[in-house]
Short mmCIF file of C-alpha atoms in Angstrom, two decimals:
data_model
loop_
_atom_site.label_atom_id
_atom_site.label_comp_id
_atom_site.label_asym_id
_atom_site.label_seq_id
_atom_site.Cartn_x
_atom_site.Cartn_y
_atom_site.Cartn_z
CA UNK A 1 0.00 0.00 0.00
CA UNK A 2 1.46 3.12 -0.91
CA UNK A 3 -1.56 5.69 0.48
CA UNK A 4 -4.52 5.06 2.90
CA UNK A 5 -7.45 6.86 2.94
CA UNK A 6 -9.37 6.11 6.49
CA UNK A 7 -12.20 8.32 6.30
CA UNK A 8 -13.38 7.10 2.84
CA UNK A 9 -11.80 3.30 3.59
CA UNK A 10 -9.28 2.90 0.59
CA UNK A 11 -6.22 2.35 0.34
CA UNK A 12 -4.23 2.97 -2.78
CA UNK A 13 -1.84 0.06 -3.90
CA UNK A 14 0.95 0.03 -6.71
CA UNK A 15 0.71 -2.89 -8.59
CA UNK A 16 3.52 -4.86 -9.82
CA UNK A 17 4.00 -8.30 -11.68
CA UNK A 18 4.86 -11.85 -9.65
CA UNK A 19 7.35 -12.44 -11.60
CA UNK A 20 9.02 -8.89 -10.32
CA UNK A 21 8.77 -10.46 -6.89
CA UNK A 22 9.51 -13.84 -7.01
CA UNK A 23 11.61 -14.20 -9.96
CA UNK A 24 9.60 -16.84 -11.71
CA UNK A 25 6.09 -17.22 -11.70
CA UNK A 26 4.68 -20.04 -13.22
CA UNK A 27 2.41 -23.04 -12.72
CA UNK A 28 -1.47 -22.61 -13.43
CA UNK A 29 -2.65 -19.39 -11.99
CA UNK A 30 0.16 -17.50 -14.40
CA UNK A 31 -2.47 -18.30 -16.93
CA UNK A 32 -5.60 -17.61 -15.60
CA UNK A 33 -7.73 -14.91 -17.59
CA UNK A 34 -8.68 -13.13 -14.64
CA UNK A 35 -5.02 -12.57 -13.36
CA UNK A 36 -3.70 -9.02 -13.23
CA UNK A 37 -0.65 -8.49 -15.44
CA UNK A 38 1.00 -4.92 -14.72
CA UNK A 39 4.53 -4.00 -15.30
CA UNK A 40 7.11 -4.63 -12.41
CA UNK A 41 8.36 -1.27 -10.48
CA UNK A 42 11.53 -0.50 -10.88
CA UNK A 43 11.49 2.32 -8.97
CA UNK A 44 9.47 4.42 -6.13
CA UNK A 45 6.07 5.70 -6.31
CA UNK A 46 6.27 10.07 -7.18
CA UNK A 47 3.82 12.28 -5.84
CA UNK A 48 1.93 15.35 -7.29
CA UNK A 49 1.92 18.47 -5.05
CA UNK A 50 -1.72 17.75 -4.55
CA UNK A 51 0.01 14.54 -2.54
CA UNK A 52 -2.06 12.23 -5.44
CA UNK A 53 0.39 9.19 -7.26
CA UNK A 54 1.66 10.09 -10.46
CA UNK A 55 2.77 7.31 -12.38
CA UNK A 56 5.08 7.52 -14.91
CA UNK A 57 5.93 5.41 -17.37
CA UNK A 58 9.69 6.40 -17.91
CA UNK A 59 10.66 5.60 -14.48
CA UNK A 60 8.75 2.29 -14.31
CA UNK A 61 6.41 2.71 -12.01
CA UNK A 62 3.48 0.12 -12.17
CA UNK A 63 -0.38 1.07 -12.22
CA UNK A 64 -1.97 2.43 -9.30
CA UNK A 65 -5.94 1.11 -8.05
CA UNK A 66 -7.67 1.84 -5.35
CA UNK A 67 -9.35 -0.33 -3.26
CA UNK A 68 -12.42 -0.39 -0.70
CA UNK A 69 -12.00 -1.90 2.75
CA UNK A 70 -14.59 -3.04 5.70
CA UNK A 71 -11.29 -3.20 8.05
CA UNK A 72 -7.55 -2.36 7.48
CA UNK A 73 -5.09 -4.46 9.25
CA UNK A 74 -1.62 -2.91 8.81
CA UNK A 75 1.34 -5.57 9.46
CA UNK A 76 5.23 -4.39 9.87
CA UNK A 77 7.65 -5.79 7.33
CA UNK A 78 10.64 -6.70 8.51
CA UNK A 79 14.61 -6.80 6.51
CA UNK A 80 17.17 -8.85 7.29
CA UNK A 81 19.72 -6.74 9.10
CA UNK A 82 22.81 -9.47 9.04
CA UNK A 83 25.40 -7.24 8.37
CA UNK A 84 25.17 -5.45 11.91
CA UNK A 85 26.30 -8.34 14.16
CA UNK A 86 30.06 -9.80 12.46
CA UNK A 87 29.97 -13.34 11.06
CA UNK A 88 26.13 -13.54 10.93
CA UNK A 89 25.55 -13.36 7.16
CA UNK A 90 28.15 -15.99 6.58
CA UNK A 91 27.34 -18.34 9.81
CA UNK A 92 23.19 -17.84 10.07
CA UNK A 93 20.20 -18.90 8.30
CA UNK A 94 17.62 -15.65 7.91
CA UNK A 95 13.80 -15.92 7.96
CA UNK A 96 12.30 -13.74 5.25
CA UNK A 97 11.14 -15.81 2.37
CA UNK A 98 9.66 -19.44 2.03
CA UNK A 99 13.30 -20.53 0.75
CA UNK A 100 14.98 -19.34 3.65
CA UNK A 101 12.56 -21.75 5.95
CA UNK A 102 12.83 -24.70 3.67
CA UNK A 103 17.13 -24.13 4.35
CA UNK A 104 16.41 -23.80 7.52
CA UNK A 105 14.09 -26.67 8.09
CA UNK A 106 16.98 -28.94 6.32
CA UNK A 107 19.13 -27.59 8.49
CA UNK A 108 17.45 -28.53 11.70
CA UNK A 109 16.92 -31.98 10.04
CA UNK A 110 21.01 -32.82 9.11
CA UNK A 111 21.55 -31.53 12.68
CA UNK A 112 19.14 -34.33 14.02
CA UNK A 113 20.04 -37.32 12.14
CA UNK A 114 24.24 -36.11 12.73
CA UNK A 115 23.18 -36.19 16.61
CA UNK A 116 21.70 -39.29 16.45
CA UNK A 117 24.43 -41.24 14.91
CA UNK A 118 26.39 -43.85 16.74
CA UNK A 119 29.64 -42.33 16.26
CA UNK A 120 28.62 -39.39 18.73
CA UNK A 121 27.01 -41.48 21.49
CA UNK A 122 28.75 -41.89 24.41
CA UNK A 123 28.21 -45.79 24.52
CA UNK A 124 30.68 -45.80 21.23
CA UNK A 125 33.69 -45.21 22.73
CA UNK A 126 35.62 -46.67 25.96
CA UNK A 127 37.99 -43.91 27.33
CA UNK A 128 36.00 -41.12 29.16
CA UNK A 129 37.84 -37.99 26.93
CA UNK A 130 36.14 -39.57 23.61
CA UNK A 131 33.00 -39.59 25.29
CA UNK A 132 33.00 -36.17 26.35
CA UNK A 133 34.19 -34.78 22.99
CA UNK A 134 31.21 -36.89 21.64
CA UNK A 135 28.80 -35.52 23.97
CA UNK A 136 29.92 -32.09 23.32
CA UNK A 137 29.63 -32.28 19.54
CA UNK A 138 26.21 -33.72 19.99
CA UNK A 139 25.42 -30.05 21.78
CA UNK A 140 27.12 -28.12 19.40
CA UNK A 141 25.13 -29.47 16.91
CA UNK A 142 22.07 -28.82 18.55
CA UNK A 143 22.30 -25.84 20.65
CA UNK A 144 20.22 -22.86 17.78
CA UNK A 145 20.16 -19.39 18.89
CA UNK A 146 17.47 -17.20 17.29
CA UNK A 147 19.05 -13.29 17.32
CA UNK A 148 15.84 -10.75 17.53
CA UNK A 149 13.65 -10.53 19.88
CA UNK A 150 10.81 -9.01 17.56
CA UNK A 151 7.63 -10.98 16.52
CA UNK A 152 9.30 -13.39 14.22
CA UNK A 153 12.17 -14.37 16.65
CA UNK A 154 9.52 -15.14 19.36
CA UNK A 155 7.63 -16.98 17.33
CA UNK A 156 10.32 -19.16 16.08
CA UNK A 157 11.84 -19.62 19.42
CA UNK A 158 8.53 -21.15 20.66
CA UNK A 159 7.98 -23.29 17.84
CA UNK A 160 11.02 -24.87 17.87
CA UNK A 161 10.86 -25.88 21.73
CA UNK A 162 7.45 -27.28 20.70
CA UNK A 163 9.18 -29.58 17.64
CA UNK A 164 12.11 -30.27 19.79
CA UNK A 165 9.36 -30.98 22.48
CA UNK A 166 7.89 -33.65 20.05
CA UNK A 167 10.20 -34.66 18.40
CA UNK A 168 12.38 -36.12 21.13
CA UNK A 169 9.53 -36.78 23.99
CA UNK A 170 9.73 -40.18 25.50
CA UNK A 171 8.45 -42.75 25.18
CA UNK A 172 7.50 -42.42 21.28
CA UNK A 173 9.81 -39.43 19.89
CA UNK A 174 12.44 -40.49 16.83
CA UNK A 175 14.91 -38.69 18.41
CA UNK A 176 14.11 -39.12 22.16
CA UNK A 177 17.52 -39.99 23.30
CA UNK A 178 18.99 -36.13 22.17
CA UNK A 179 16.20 -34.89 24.27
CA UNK A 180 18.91 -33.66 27.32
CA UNK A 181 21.18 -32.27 24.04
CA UNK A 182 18.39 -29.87 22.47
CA UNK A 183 18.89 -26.29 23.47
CA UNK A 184 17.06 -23.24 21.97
CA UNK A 185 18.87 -19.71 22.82
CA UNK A 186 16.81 -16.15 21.82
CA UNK A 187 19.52 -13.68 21.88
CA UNK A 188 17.65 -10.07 21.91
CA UNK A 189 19.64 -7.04 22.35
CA UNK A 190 16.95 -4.51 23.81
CA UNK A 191 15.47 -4.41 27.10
CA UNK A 192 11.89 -6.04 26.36
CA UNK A 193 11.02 -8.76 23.27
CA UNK A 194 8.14 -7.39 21.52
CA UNK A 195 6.46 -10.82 20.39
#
């Protein structure tokens, strides 16, 4: 949305094309008749003096509509900000688009299975030192620390103590022997989370 009008309930949007956002779009509903088609936007929406949107064509801005609402929710976006804390864009998964949770999700699942191999069990080896090395790799592998304490960091946190939860509960959980290993860390640098 790139105006709201609250005593008349619109809201103006500039349109752009799905394949501006995602790259690709294709499968069935990239044919459908009833699909709207603008032009991506290259650039940022330019306003009259009058405060209306102009749109021009040379500097690839998309169409603009207006739309009627019964009840305007208004959600924050968010932006991966990796390159404040050192090592995170090389070391950390982010949480922004669907790929980024599939990674992640794989992720979560090699650090499982590697945990749960007999190689990093204590039972495997017969001096004490082995064991311990063994024991601590199996906690390295699956101690995750979520950095932000905003909405999606909460969120995550708590889901992933409910998998873990599940996942590794006893009597019935596949991995219910890493159940003592499993740690989940939210790392927040303000005062208060906001989730």
């Amino acid at each position: 949305a790139i105006g709201v009008d609250v005593q008349n309930k619109k809201v103006q949007v500039q349109l752009t094309s799905l394949s501006t956002v995602t790259g690709a779009f294709k499968g069935v509903a990239s044919n459908a008749p009833c699909r709207l088609d603008p032009e991506p936007v290259l650039t940022s929406v330019v306003y009259d003096d009058d405060g209306s949107v102009r749109r021009d064509k040379r500097m690839g801005a998309g169409d603009v509509i207006e739309l009627n609402y019964d009840h305007l929710l208004v959600t924050v976006g968010t932006a991966s900000r990796s390159s404040i804390v050192p090592g995170a864009k090389e070391h950390c998964f982010n949480l922004k688009t669907s790929q980024d949770s599939k990674r992640l999700r794989t992720a979560i699942g090699e650090a499982l299975e590697f945990a749960a191999r007999p190689d990093v069990q204590e039972f495997y080896y017969p001096d004490e030192n082995s064991r311990m090395r063994a024991r601590e790799e199996r906690r390295r592998r699956l101690r995750i620390a979520v950095v932000g304490g905003g909405p999606t960091g909460v969120e995550l946190s708590g889901e992933l103590c409910d998998f873990f939860a599940q996942v590794c509960r006893f009597p019935d959980g596949a991995y219910q022997r890493l159940r003592e290993d499993v740690e989940v860390i939210l790392v927040h640098g303000g005062v208060e989370l906001s989730g």
